[in-house]
Amino acid sequence: MAEELGPIRAGRRRRPGRPTIAKITTEGIALAALELIDERGWAALTMSSLASRLGARAPSLYHHISGQHDLIDLVRDLVVAEIDVSMFKSLPLADALRAFGLSYHEVFARHPNTIPVLSVSPIRDGRTIGMYETVMVAMARHGWSGERSLEFLLALEYVALGTAFEWSAKDLMISTEAAEKFDAPLLASYVTSRTDQQVLAITTFTHLLDMLIAVFEVGDVASITRAGVSALTK
Amino acid sequence: MAEELGPIRAGRRRRPGRPTIAKITTEGIALAALELIDERGWAALTMSSLASRLGARAPSLYHHISGQHDLIDLVRDLVVAEIDVSMFKSLPLADALRAFGLSYHEVFARHPNTIPVLSVSPIRDGRTIGMYETVMVAMARHGWSGERSLEFLLALEYVALGTAFEWSAKDLMISTEAAEKFDAPLLASYVTSRTDQQVLAITTFTHLLDMLIAVFEVGDVASITRAGVSALTK
DNA sequence: ACCTGAACACCGTTCAAGT
DNA sequence: ACCTGAACACCGTTCAAGT
């Protein structure tokens, strides 16, 4: 005899209704979002693609996050969690800053696709604020002024994010093809010769980091004169 | 008697058909796009809003550009056109690099909303490639290696774009509210004390630029040792 | 409480119709 | 050649219906 199902079983997919155990958690959303960005970039992070990676539908996400806006904070929190700040408890300031800078760079070189959005979105998560505070406190303990501390930290970030993105992201900023197309032979030769991108990124960043530390160790950067540095011998 | 108009005059707006003089030009699109970004940011740059600023409809734009993709190149071309590179013909290298850096920073401080997209999109326009080549040629003439030239130029860009964006864009990266909310008193006090954002941005950038020039003037940045710079007296 | 389909307002882009 | 409305496939988000 005909079962009495009617339109209720018209489709083959799960019908609405609260599951006995939740399918989705905020942590799960964060992890899936970072995975998606690492693999395919922010443009691929749609509510639909994110939900399907979690075995659910886009509207379900709104029970756990308030909108796309929240995704940025969740992803930043995950990435910043990978940055080591423990060295400020044990090492002298200059050594700690170097180790911190290397860790910061390393983490973003591992997640270069996060940079385009994270580098231009206001910071709203506690973990990142906490990281800044840790660095600032260590600097203050060594007598650095607020201005000097902020200038150093921001310069470190710009250079770290810039090199990590420039040499790790899928699309390089300057392509050999573009340089050749517009008849810039010198630039083309420089760009082409950067063969091992990953190694060069770390080398370049390390040079710039050491330079920053050396200069800021002396005092406020305003006190460094061009004549002074020029007088240096190798 | 009823005029025989039917659906033809149903609306009051212009019907399709080629106008005797074109309403839109590629230059007009570029200028309108930059205006829109300066005023309201990239998110506000929709095909619809752009077309309406030109007195046309979104599909019309496709007769002049191939898609959103092209807008980035057009906007970059306009912005880079404002950067002065004439100093490389007249000034000694160090002075030319300083004047160039200041011009570069000034232009992006005037168009901070362009930074989030321009700083992470591959360069495809001839004017920007030409700017790089000009700087590279001047450096090569003074014996700078390709590696040294690229490292300097990229470091200059990261720092210039970073400071221009940090202190000029509508949303600051670190807000006093966030620092207070997450109990980071030192950071909060530093951020709060940055009262005159515009002036500080230029000051900070100038310090870092002078530092970069001083260090790179000596040689490849790899040759600068921490001990060497630390030995500097004020 | 939490998942869902349907619905809404908006995108970018294509295309045939019109001059 | 160039402008247009209509149409399409896709967004993010809301909400009532369902458990």
Short mmCIF file of C-alpha atoms (C1' of nucleotides) in Angstrom, two decimals:
data_model
loop_
_atom_site.label_atom_id
_atom_site.label_comp_id
_atom_site.label_asym_id
_atom_site.label_seq_id
_atom_site.Cartn_x
_atom_site.Cartn_y
_atom_site.Cartn_z
CA MET A 1 0.00 0.00 0.00
CA ALA A 2 1.20 3.53 -0.69
CA GLU A 3 3.18 5.00 2.16
CA GLU A 4 1.77 8.31 3.21
CA LEU A 5 4.69 10.52 2.36
CA GLY A 6 3.40 13.00 -0.15
CA PRO A 7 5.54 16.07 -0.76
CA ILE A 8 7.36 15.53 2.50
CA ARG A 9 9.84 13.18 0.93
CA ALA A 10 9.86 14.92 -2.44
CA GLY A 11 13.58 15.74 -2.26
CA ARG A 12 16.27 13.41 -1.07
CA ARG A 13 18.06 15.90 1.15
CA ARG A 14 17.77 16.47 4.83
CA ARG A 15 14.74 18.50 5.81
CA PRO A 16 14.95 21.38 8.34
CA GLY A 17 14.98 20.67 12.04
CA ARG A 18 17.43 20.81 14.89
CA PRO A 19 19.87 17.91 14.85
CA THR A 20 20.47 16.02 18.10
CA ILE A 21 24.11 17.05 18.04
CA ALA A 22 25.11 20.36 16.44
CA LYS A 23 26.73 19.97 13.04
CA ILE A 24 28.59 23.26 13.24
CA THR A 25 30.75 25.05 15.79
CA THR A 26 32.38 28.46 15.65
CA GLU A 27 35.81 26.83 15.82
CA GLY A 28 34.89 24.62 12.92
CA ILE A 29 33.84 27.64 10.89
CA ALA A 30 37.13 29.39 11.65
CA LEU A 31 39.25 26.38 10.69
CA ALA A 32 37.31 25.76 7.49
CA ALA A 33 37.55 29.43 6.54
CA LEU A 34 41.32 29.49 6.97
CA GLU A 35 41.67 26.27 4.99
CA LEU A 36 39.60 27.69 2.17
CA ILE A 37 41.61 30.93 2.09
CA ASP A 38 44.91 29.06 2.17
CA GLU A 39 43.78 26.90 -0.72
CA ARG A 40 41.90 29.36 -2.91
CA GLY A 41 42.02 32.88 -1.46
CA TRP A 42 39.43 35.21 0.02
CA ALA A 43 37.40 35.40 -3.18
CA ALA A 44 36.58 31.70 -2.81
CA LEU A 45 35.34 32.19 0.76
CA THR A 46 31.60 32.46 0.17
CA MET A 47 29.02 31.57 2.77
CA SER A 48 27.92 28.78 0.48
CA SER A 49 31.38 27.26 -0.07
CA LEU A 50 32.17 27.57 3.62
CA ALA A 51 28.94 25.88 4.68
CA SER A 52 29.29 23.06 2.19
CA ARG A 53 32.78 22.32 3.54
CA LEU A 54 31.06 21.82 6.88
CA GLY A 55 28.28 19.70 5.43
CA ALA A 56 25.65 22.37 5.92
CA ARG A 57 23.90 25.23 4.07
CA ALA A 58 24.78 28.89 4.04
CA PRO A 59 21.97 30.15 6.32
CA SER A 60 23.08 27.76 9.06
CA LEU A 61 26.25 29.79 9.54
CA TYR A 62 24.24 32.71 10.86
CA HIS A 63 23.41 30.74 13.98
CA HIS A 64 27.10 30.91 14.91
CA ILE A 65 28.48 34.10 13.37
CA SER A 66 26.80 37.40 12.65
CA GLY A 67 28.07 37.72 9.08
CA GLN A 68 31.11 37.87 6.80
CA HIS A 69 32.50 40.55 9.05
CA ASP A 70 33.11 38.00 11.81
CA LEU A 71 35.08 35.72 9.52
CA ILE A 72 37.94 38.22 9.35
CA ASP A 73 38.28 38.27 13.13
CA LEU A 74 38.09 34.50 13.41
CA VAL A 75 40.73 33.98 10.75
CA ARG A 76 43.05 36.60 12.22
CA ASP A 77 42.73 35.00 15.63
CA LEU A 78 43.75 31.62 14.21
CA VAL A 79 46.71 32.99 12.30
CA VAL A 80 48.01 35.17 15.12
CA ALA A 81 47.73 32.18 17.47
CA GLU A 82 50.57 30.61 15.47
CA ILE A 83 52.92 33.54 16.14
CA ASP A 84 55.34 32.92 18.99
CA VAL A 85 55.63 35.65 21.63
CA SER A 86 57.18 33.58 24.41
CA MET A 87 60.69 34.93 23.71
CA PHE A 88 59.92 38.25 25.40
CA LYS A 89 59.94 36.45 28.73
CA SER A 90 63.44 35.05 28.35
CA LEU A 91 65.59 36.82 25.76
CA PRO A 92 67.22 40.27 25.76
CA LEU A 93 65.10 42.76 23.82
CA ALA A 94 67.08 42.81 20.58
CA ASP A 95 67.21 39.02 20.38
CA ALA A 96 63.55 38.75 21.30
CA LEU A 97 62.54 41.23 18.61
CA ARG A 98 64.51 39.28 16.02
CA ALA A 99 62.95 35.96 17.02
CA PHE A 100 59.50 37.53 17.13
CA GLY A 101 59.95 39.13 13.71
CA LEU A 102 61.06 35.82 12.21
CA SER A 103 58.09 34.01 13.71
CA TYR A 104 55.69 36.72 12.50
CA HIS A 105 57.10 36.50 8.99
CA GLU A 106 57.13 32.72 8.96
CA VAL A 107 53.47 32.48 9.95
CA PHE A 108 52.28 34.87 7.26
CA ALA A 109 54.54 33.23 4.67
CA ARG A 110 52.60 30.07 5.53
CA HIS A 111 49.27 31.87 5.07
CA PRO A 112 50.02 34.44 2.35
CA ASN A 113 46.46 34.44 1.06
CA THR A 114 45.23 35.89 4.32
CA ILE A 115 47.35 39.03 3.88
CA PRO A 116 45.24 41.01 1.38
CA VAL A 117 42.34 41.24 3.80
CA LEU A 118 44.03 40.99 7.21
CA SER A 119 46.52 43.74 6.36
CA VAL A 120 43.79 46.29 5.71
CA SER A 121 41.07 45.35 8.20
CA PRO A 122 40.83 46.95 11.62
CA ILE A 123 41.89 44.72 14.50
CA ARG A 124 38.96 43.59 16.62
CA ASP A 125 40.15 40.35 18.23
CA GLY A 126 41.68 40.09 21.66
CA ARG A 127 44.54 37.83 20.75
CA THR A 128 46.09 40.29 18.31
CA ILE A 129 45.68 43.19 20.74
CA GLY A 130 47.34 40.98 23.35
CA MET A 131 50.27 40.28 21.05
CA TYR A 132 50.83 44.02 20.51
CA GLU A 133 50.62 44.68 24.23
CA THR A 134 53.21 41.99 24.98
CA VAL A 135 55.69 43.52 22.55
CA MET A 136 55.00 47.05 23.78
CA VAL A 137 55.48 46.09 27.42
CA ALA A 138 58.83 44.49 26.65
CA MET A 139 59.93 47.61 24.80
CA ALA A 140 58.74 49.92 27.57
CA ARG A 141 60.72 47.88 30.08
CA HIS A 142 63.82 48.71 28.08
CA GLY A 143 63.00 52.40 28.04
CA TRP A 144 61.60 52.68 24.54
CA SER A 145 59.16 55.54 24.04
CA GLY A 146 55.65 54.96 22.69
CA GLU A 147 56.55 56.56 19.41
CA ARG A 148 59.68 54.48 18.99
CA SER A 149 57.81 51.29 19.89
CA LEU A 150 54.94 51.87 17.50
CA GLU A 151 57.21 52.95 14.66
CA PHE A 152 59.33 49.85 15.01
CA LEU A 153 56.43 47.44 15.30
CA LEU A 154 54.53 48.91 12.37
CA ALA A 155 57.64 49.00 10.19
CA LEU A 156 58.29 45.37 11.07
CA GLU A 157 54.75 44.44 10.08
CA TYR A 158 54.77 46.30 6.78
CA VAL A 159 58.05 44.71 5.73
CA ALA A 160 57.07 41.24 6.98
CA LEU A 161 53.67 41.25 5.29
CA GLY A 162 55.06 42.84 2.15
CA THR A 163 57.83 40.30 1.64
CA ALA A 164 55.64 37.37 2.69
CA PHE A 165 52.99 38.35 0.17
CA GLU A 166 55.29 39.43 -2.64
CA TRP A 167 57.15 36.16 -2.72
CA SER A 168 54.64 33.61 -1.58
CA ALA A 169 51.27 34.50 -3.01
CA LYS A 170 49.98 32.85 -6.14
CA ASP A 171 50.12 36.00 -8.25
CA LEU A 172 53.39 37.88 -8.04
CA MET A 173 53.11 41.66 -8.06
CA ILE A 174 55.62 42.12 -10.87
CA SER A 175 55.63 39.50 -13.58
CA THR A 176 58.41 38.99 -16.08
CA GLU A 177 55.82 39.06 -18.84
CA ALA A 178 54.56 42.51 -17.86
CA ALA A 179 58.09 43.88 -17.61
CA GLU A 180 58.94 42.54 -21.06
CA LYS A 181 55.67 43.62 -22.62
CA PHE A 182 56.21 47.23 -21.60
CA ASP A 183 59.88 47.24 -22.53
CA ALA A 184 61.56 47.38 -19.13
CA PRO A 185 64.57 45.13 -19.78
CA LEU A 186 66.45 45.88 -16.57
CA LEU A 187 63.43 45.22 -14.38
CA ALA A 188 62.64 42.09 -16.37
CA SER A 189 66.13 40.70 -15.80
CA TYR A 190 65.97 41.42 -12.06
CA VAL A 191 62.57 39.82 -11.66
CA THR A 192 63.48 36.78 -13.71
CA SER A 193 66.61 36.12 -11.69
CA ARG A 194 64.62 35.75 -8.47
CA THR A 195 64.45 32.04 -8.92
CA ASP A 196 63.91 30.53 -5.50
CA GLN A 197 61.11 32.74 -4.20
CA GLN A 198 60.67 31.18 -0.79
CA VAL A 199 64.31 31.31 0.21
CA LEU A 200 64.73 34.83 -1.10
CA ALA A 201 61.72 36.06 0.83
CA ILE A 202 63.21 34.90 4.10
CA THR A 203 66.66 36.23 3.25
CA THR A 204 65.35 39.63 2.23
CA PHE A 205 63.13 39.91 5.25
CA THR A 206 65.94 38.88 7.59
CA HIS A 207 68.20 41.58 6.15
CA LEU A 208 65.58 44.26 6.60
CA LEU A 209 64.67 43.04 10.07
CA ASP A 210 68.29 43.11 11.25
CA MET A 211 68.60 46.59 9.81
CA LEU A 212 65.51 47.77 11.65
CA ILE A 213 66.64 46.29 14.95
CA ALA A 214 70.14 47.71 14.61
CA VAL A 215 68.86 51.19 13.87
CA PHE A 216 66.11 51.26 16.48
CA GLU A 217 68.43 49.85 19.14
CA VAL A 218 70.46 53.03 18.95
CA GLY A 219 67.48 55.24 19.78
CA ASP A 220 64.51 56.90 18.16
CA VAL A 221 64.86 56.55 14.43
CA ALA A 222 64.72 60.34 14.20
CA SER A 223 68.13 60.47 15.84
CA ILE A 224 69.81 58.48 13.09
CA THR A 225 71.39 60.80 10.57
CA ARG A 226 72.26 59.87 7.04
CA ALA A 227 75.80 61.04 7.56
CA GLY A 228 76.05 58.81 10.60
CA VAL A 229 75.13 55.62 8.83
CA SER A 230 77.09 56.53 5.74
CA ALA A 231 80.21 56.76 7.83
CA LEU A 232 79.89 53.07 8.60
CA THR A 233 82.46 50.86 7.06
CA LYS A 234 81.68 47.37 6.12
CA MET B 1 -7.90 59.50 -30.12
CA ALA B 2 -5.37 57.22 -28.57
CA GLU B 3 -1.87 57.79 -29.79
CA GLU B 4 -0.39 54.60 -31.11
CA LEU B 5 2.50 54.25 -28.71
CA GLY B 6 1.94 51.01 -26.96
CA PRO B 7 4.79 49.66 -24.88
CA ILE B 8 7.33 51.69 -26.79
CA ARG B 9 6.93 54.78 -24.66
CA ALA B 10 5.96 52.88 -21.51
CA GLY B 11 8.91 54.20 -19.51
CA ARG B 12 10.15 57.75 -19.45
CA ARG B 13 13.85 56.93 -19.79
CA ARG B 14 16.06 56.95 -22.82
CA ARG B 15 15.54 53.92 -25.03
CA PRO B 16 18.49 51.94 -26.46
CA GLY B 17 20.34 53.16 -29.51
CA ARG B 18 23.69 54.59 -30.35
CA PRO B 19 23.97 58.28 -29.39
CA THR B 20 25.40 60.72 -31.95
CA ILE B 21 28.26 61.51 -29.60
CA ALA B 22 29.53 58.84 -27.23
CA LYS B 23 28.47 59.42 -23.62
CA ILE B 24 31.37 57.46 -22.16
CA THR B 25 35.12 57.31 -22.66
CA THR B 26 37.71 55.07 -21.03
CA GLU B 27 39.34 58.12 -19.46
CA GLY B 28 36.02 59.16 -18.03
CA ILE B 29 35.55 55.73 -16.52
CA ALA B 30 39.00 55.85 -14.94
CA LEU B 31 38.46 59.30 -13.43
CA ALA B 32 35.01 58.43 -12.11
CA ALA B 33 36.32 55.19 -10.60
CA LEU B 34 39.13 56.97 -8.74
CA GLU B 35 36.71 59.61 -7.48
CA LEU B 36 34.35 56.94 -6.21
CA ILE B 37 37.16 55.05 -4.46
CA ASP B 38 38.55 58.22 -2.90
CA GLU B 39 35.11 59.12 -1.59
CA ARG B 40 33.73 55.76 -0.54
CA GLY B 41 36.28 52.98 -1.05
CA TRP B 42 36.49 49.98 -3.38
CA ALA B 43 33.36 48.36 -1.97
CA ALA B 44 31.32 51.26 -3.35
CA LEU B 45 32.78 50.82 -6.83
CA THR B 46 30.06 48.76 -8.48
CA MET B 47 29.44 48.75 -12.20
CA SER B 48 26.07 50.29 -11.47
CA SER B 49 27.35 53.14 -9.28
CA LEU B 50 30.17 53.82 -11.71
CA ALA B 51 27.84 53.96 -14.70
CA SER B 52 25.32 56.17 -12.96
CA ARG B 53 28.09 58.65 -12.13
CA LEU B 54 28.65 58.84 -15.88
CA GLY B 55 24.95 59.17 -16.70
CA ALA B 56 24.73 55.68 -18.18
CA ARG B 57 23.83 52.11 -17.25
CA ALA B 58 26.11 49.29 -16.12
CA PRO B 59 26.13 47.25 -19.36
CA SER B 60 27.34 50.29 -21.30
CA LEU B 61 30.68 50.10 -19.51
CA TYR B 62 31.44 46.82 -21.26
CA HIS B 63 31.81 48.66 -24.56
CA HIS B 64 34.89 50.38 -23.11
CA ILE B 65 36.38 48.00 -20.57
CA SER B 66 36.38 44.22 -20.43
CA GLY B 67 35.31 43.95 -16.79
CA GLN B 68 36.08 44.89 -13.19
CA HIS B 69 39.55 43.55 -13.74
CA ASP B 70 40.38 46.51 -16.00
CA LEU B 71 39.32 49.04 -13.39
CA ILE B 72 42.30 48.18 -11.19
CA ASP B 73 44.75 48.89 -14.00
CA LEU B 74 43.02 52.12 -14.96
CA VAL B 75 43.01 53.38 -11.38
CA ARG B 76 46.64 52.41 -10.80
CA ASP B 77 47.66 54.21 -13.96
CA LEU B 78 45.93 57.40 -12.77
CA VAL B 79 47.45 57.27 -9.30
CA VAL B 80 50.97 56.42 -10.48
CA ALA B 81 50.75 59.27 -12.98
CA GLU B 82 50.78 61.63 -10.00
CA ILE B 83 54.10 60.28 -8.70
CA ASP B 84 57.09 62.39 -9.67
CA VAL B 85 60.09 60.57 -11.17
CA SER B 86 61.77 63.55 -12.82
CA MET B 87 64.34 63.87 -10.01
CA PHE B 88 66.33 60.90 -11.28
CA LYS B 89 67.46 63.03 -14.23
CA SER B 90 68.93 65.81 -12.10
CA LEU B 91 69.69 64.83 -8.52
CA PRO B 92 72.38 62.57 -7.02
CA LEU B 93 70.99 59.11 -6.31
CA ALA B 94 70.46 59.45 -2.55
CA ASP B 95 68.69 62.78 -2.94
CA ALA B 96 66.63 61.49 -5.84
CA LEU B 97 65.54 58.41 -3.87
CA ARG B 98 64.48 60.61 -0.97
CA ALA B 99 62.47 62.97 -3.21
CA PHE B 100 60.93 60.00 -5.04
CA GLY B 101 60.01 58.29 -1.78
CA LEU B 102 58.34 61.43 -0.47
CA SER B 103 56.38 61.88 -3.69
CA TYR B 104 55.33 58.22 -3.66
CA HIS B 105 54.14 58.48 -0.08
CA GLU B 106 52.38 61.78 -0.64
CA VAL B 107 50.40 60.47 -3.59
CA PHE B 108 49.14 57.40 -1.74
CA ALA B 109 48.39 59.46 1.37
CA ARG B 110 46.13 61.46 -0.96
CA HIS B 111 44.46 58.26 -2.23
CA PRO B 112 44.57 55.94 0.80
CA ASN B 113 41.44 54.07 -0.23
CA THR B 114 43.20 52.79 -3.34
CA ILE B 115 45.81 50.95 -1.24
CA PRO B 116 43.87 47.84 -0.14
CA VAL B 117 43.43 46.69 -3.72
CA LEU B 118 46.42 48.25 -5.50
CA SER B 119 48.88 46.86 -2.94
CA VAL B 120 47.85 43.27 -3.58
CA SER B 121 47.03 43.23 -7.32
CA PRO B 122 49.60 42.28 -9.92
CA ILE B 123 50.94 45.16 -11.99
CA ARG B 124 49.67 45.13 -15.54
CA ASP B 125 49.90 48.75 -16.66
CA GLY B 126 52.79 50.24 -18.57
CA ARG B 127 53.11 53.41 -16.54
CA THR B 128 53.88 51.57 -13.30
CA ILE B 129 56.37 49.26 -15.01
CA GLY B 130 57.97 52.38 -16.50
CA MET B 131 58.28 53.96 -13.06
CA TYR B 132 60.07 50.89 -11.72
CA GLU B 133 62.41 50.80 -14.70
CA THR B 134 63.33 54.46 -14.25
CA VAL B 135 64.29 53.89 -10.62
CA MET B 136 66.17 50.69 -11.43
CA VAL B 137 68.16 52.33 -14.22
CA ALA B 138 69.23 55.16 -11.92
CA MET B 139 70.34 52.65 -9.30
CA ALA B 140 72.21 50.52 -11.84
CA ARG B 141 74.05 53.61 -13.04
CA HIS B 142 75.36 53.99 -9.49
CA GLY B 143 76.49 50.39 -9.37
CA TRP B 144 73.64 48.94 -7.32
CA SER B 145 73.04 45.24 -7.87
CA GLY B 146 69.64 43.92 -8.92
CA GLU B 147 69.08 42.40 -5.52
CA ARG B 148 69.97 45.60 -3.70
CA SER B 149 67.78 47.67 -6.02
CA LEU B 150 64.73 45.46 -5.68
CA GLU B 151 65.09 45.10 -1.93
CA PHE B 152 65.30 48.85 -1.47
CA LEU B 153 62.41 49.66 -3.76
CA LEU B 154 60.13 47.03 -2.29
CA ALA B 155 60.99 48.03 1.28
CA LEU B 156 60.26 51.64 0.37
CA GLU B 157 56.88 50.66 -1.04
CA TYR B 158 55.82 48.52 1.91
CA VAL B 159 56.69 51.25 4.38
CA ALA B 160 55.16 54.02 2.27
CA LEU B 161 51.90 52.18 1.66
CA GLY B 162 51.75 50.93 5.23
CA THR B 163 52.13 54.36 6.84
CA ALA B 164 49.91 56.06 4.25
CA PHE B 165 47.13 53.58 4.89
CA GLU B 166 47.54 53.27 8.64
CA TRP B 167 47.21 56.95 9.26
CA SER B 168 45.01 58.18 6.46
CA ALA B 169 42.33 55.60 5.82
CA LYS B 170 38.90 55.94 7.31
CA ASP B 171 39.25 52.93 9.58
CA LEU B 172 42.43 52.82 11.61
CA MET B 173 43.98 49.41 12.08
CA ILE B 174 44.25 49.72 15.86
CA SER B 175 41.48 51.59 17.61
CA THR B 176 41.68 52.90 21.14
CA GLU B 177 38.37 51.20 21.86
CA ALA B 178 39.69 47.77 20.89
CA ALA B 179 42.85 48.25 22.96
CA GLU B 180 40.79 49.25 25.99
CA LYS B 181 38.20 46.56 25.53
CA PHE B 182 40.82 43.83 25.59
CA ASP B 183 42.75 45.35 28.45
CA ALA B 184 45.91 46.55 26.72
CA PRO B 185 46.52 49.81 28.63
CA LEU B 186 49.98 50.54 27.27
CA LEU B 187 48.92 50.07 23.66
CA ALA B 188 45.78 52.12 24.30
CA SER B 189 47.81 55.03 25.64
CA TYR B 190 50.20 54.93 22.67
CA VAL B 191 47.42 54.81 20.12
CA THR B 192 45.43 57.55 21.82
CA SER B 193 48.40 59.90 21.93
CA ARG B 194 48.79 59.81 18.15
CA THR B 195 46.69 62.94 17.84
CA ASP B 196 47.57 64.50 14.54
CA GLN B 197 47.49 61.48 12.25
CA GLN B 198 48.39 63.20 8.99
CA VAL B 199 51.51 64.94 10.30
CA LEU B 200 52.68 61.86 12.15
CA ALA B 201 52.32 59.70 9.07
CA ILE B 202 54.67 61.93 7.12
CA THR B 203 57.12 62.22 10.01
CA THR B 204 57.22 58.49 10.61
CA PHE B 205 57.60 57.71 6.95
CA THR B 206 60.37 60.27 6.54
CA HIS B 207 62.31 58.75 9.43
CA LEU B 208 62.06 55.27 7.98
CA LEU B 209 62.87 56.47 4.48
CA ASP B 210 66.02 58.25 5.64
CA MET B 211 67.02 55.15 7.53
CA LEU B 212 66.54 52.97 4.46
CA ILE B 213 68.52 55.31 2.24
CA ALA B 214 71.33 55.63 4.76
CA VAL B 215 71.66 51.89 5.16
CA PHE B 216 71.36 50.98 1.48
CA GLU B 217 73.78 53.71 0.48
CA VAL B 218 76.51 51.83 2.29
CA GLY B 219 76.01 48.69 0.27
CA ASP B 220 73.82 45.62 0.12
CA VAL B 221 71.75 45.48 3.24
CA ALA B 222 73.28 42.07 3.97
CA SER B 223 76.61 43.78 4.61
CA ILE B 224 75.25 45.86 7.47
CA THR B 225 75.90 44.15 10.75
CA ARG B 226 74.03 44.80 13.93
CA ALA B 227 77.24 45.48 15.75
CA GLY B 228 78.17 48.02 13.10
CA VAL B 229 75.06 50.10 13.45
CA SER B 230 75.01 49.74 17.21
CA ALA B 231 78.44 51.26 17.38
CA LEU B 232 77.03 54.45 15.95
CA THR B 233 76.88 57.37 18.29
CA LYS B 234 74.15 59.86 18.02
"C1'" DA C 1 18.59 25.80 20.03
"C1'" DC C 2 19.79 24.98 15.40
"C1'" DC C 3 19.18 23.41 10.51
"C1'" DT C 4 16.65 24.30 6.30
"C1'" DG C 5 14.31 26.00 1.78
"C1'" DA C 6 12.35 29.94 -0.02
"C1'" DA C 7 12.67 34.62 -0.74
"C1'" DC C 8 14.81 39.28 -1.28
"C1'" DA C 9 17.90 42.71 -2.80
"C1'" DC C 10 21.88 43.10 -4.89
"C1'" DC C 11 26.04 41.91 -7.64
"C1'" DG C 12 28.83 41.19 -12.56
"C1'" DT C 13 28.20 39.99 -17.06
"C1'" DT C 14 25.89 38.63 -21.61
"C1'" DC C 15 23.04 39.55 -25.35
"C1'" DA C 16 19.57 40.80 -28.58
"C1'" DA C 17 17.19 44.94 -29.84
"C1'" DG C 18 17.54 49.44 -31.06
"C1'" DT C 19 19.71 53.76 -33.30
"C1'" DA D 1 29.83 51.63 -32.97
"C1'" DC D 2 27.54 52.19 -28.72
"C1'" DC D 3 23.56 52.50 -25.46
"C1'" DT D 4 19.84 49.87 -23.39
"C1'" DG D 5 16.45 46.57 -20.87
"C1'" DA D 6 15.93 41.95 -19.94
"C1'" DA D 7 17.90 37.91 -18.42
"C1'" DC D 8 21.20 34.79 -16.00
"C1'" DA D 9 23.97 32.98 -12.43
"C1'" DC D 10 25.59 34.19 -8.40
"C1'" DC D 11 26.20 36.70 -3.97
"C1'" DG D 12 24.88 37.81 1.49
"C1'" DT D 13 21.29 37.84 4.51
"C1'" DT D 14 16.49 37.21 6.59
"C1'" DC D 15 12.86 34.46 8.07
"C1'" DA D 16 9.25 31.25 8.83
"C1'" DA D 17 8.84 26.31 9.10
"C1'" DG D 18 10.44 22.36 11.02
"C1'" DT D 19 12.62 19.23 14.75
#
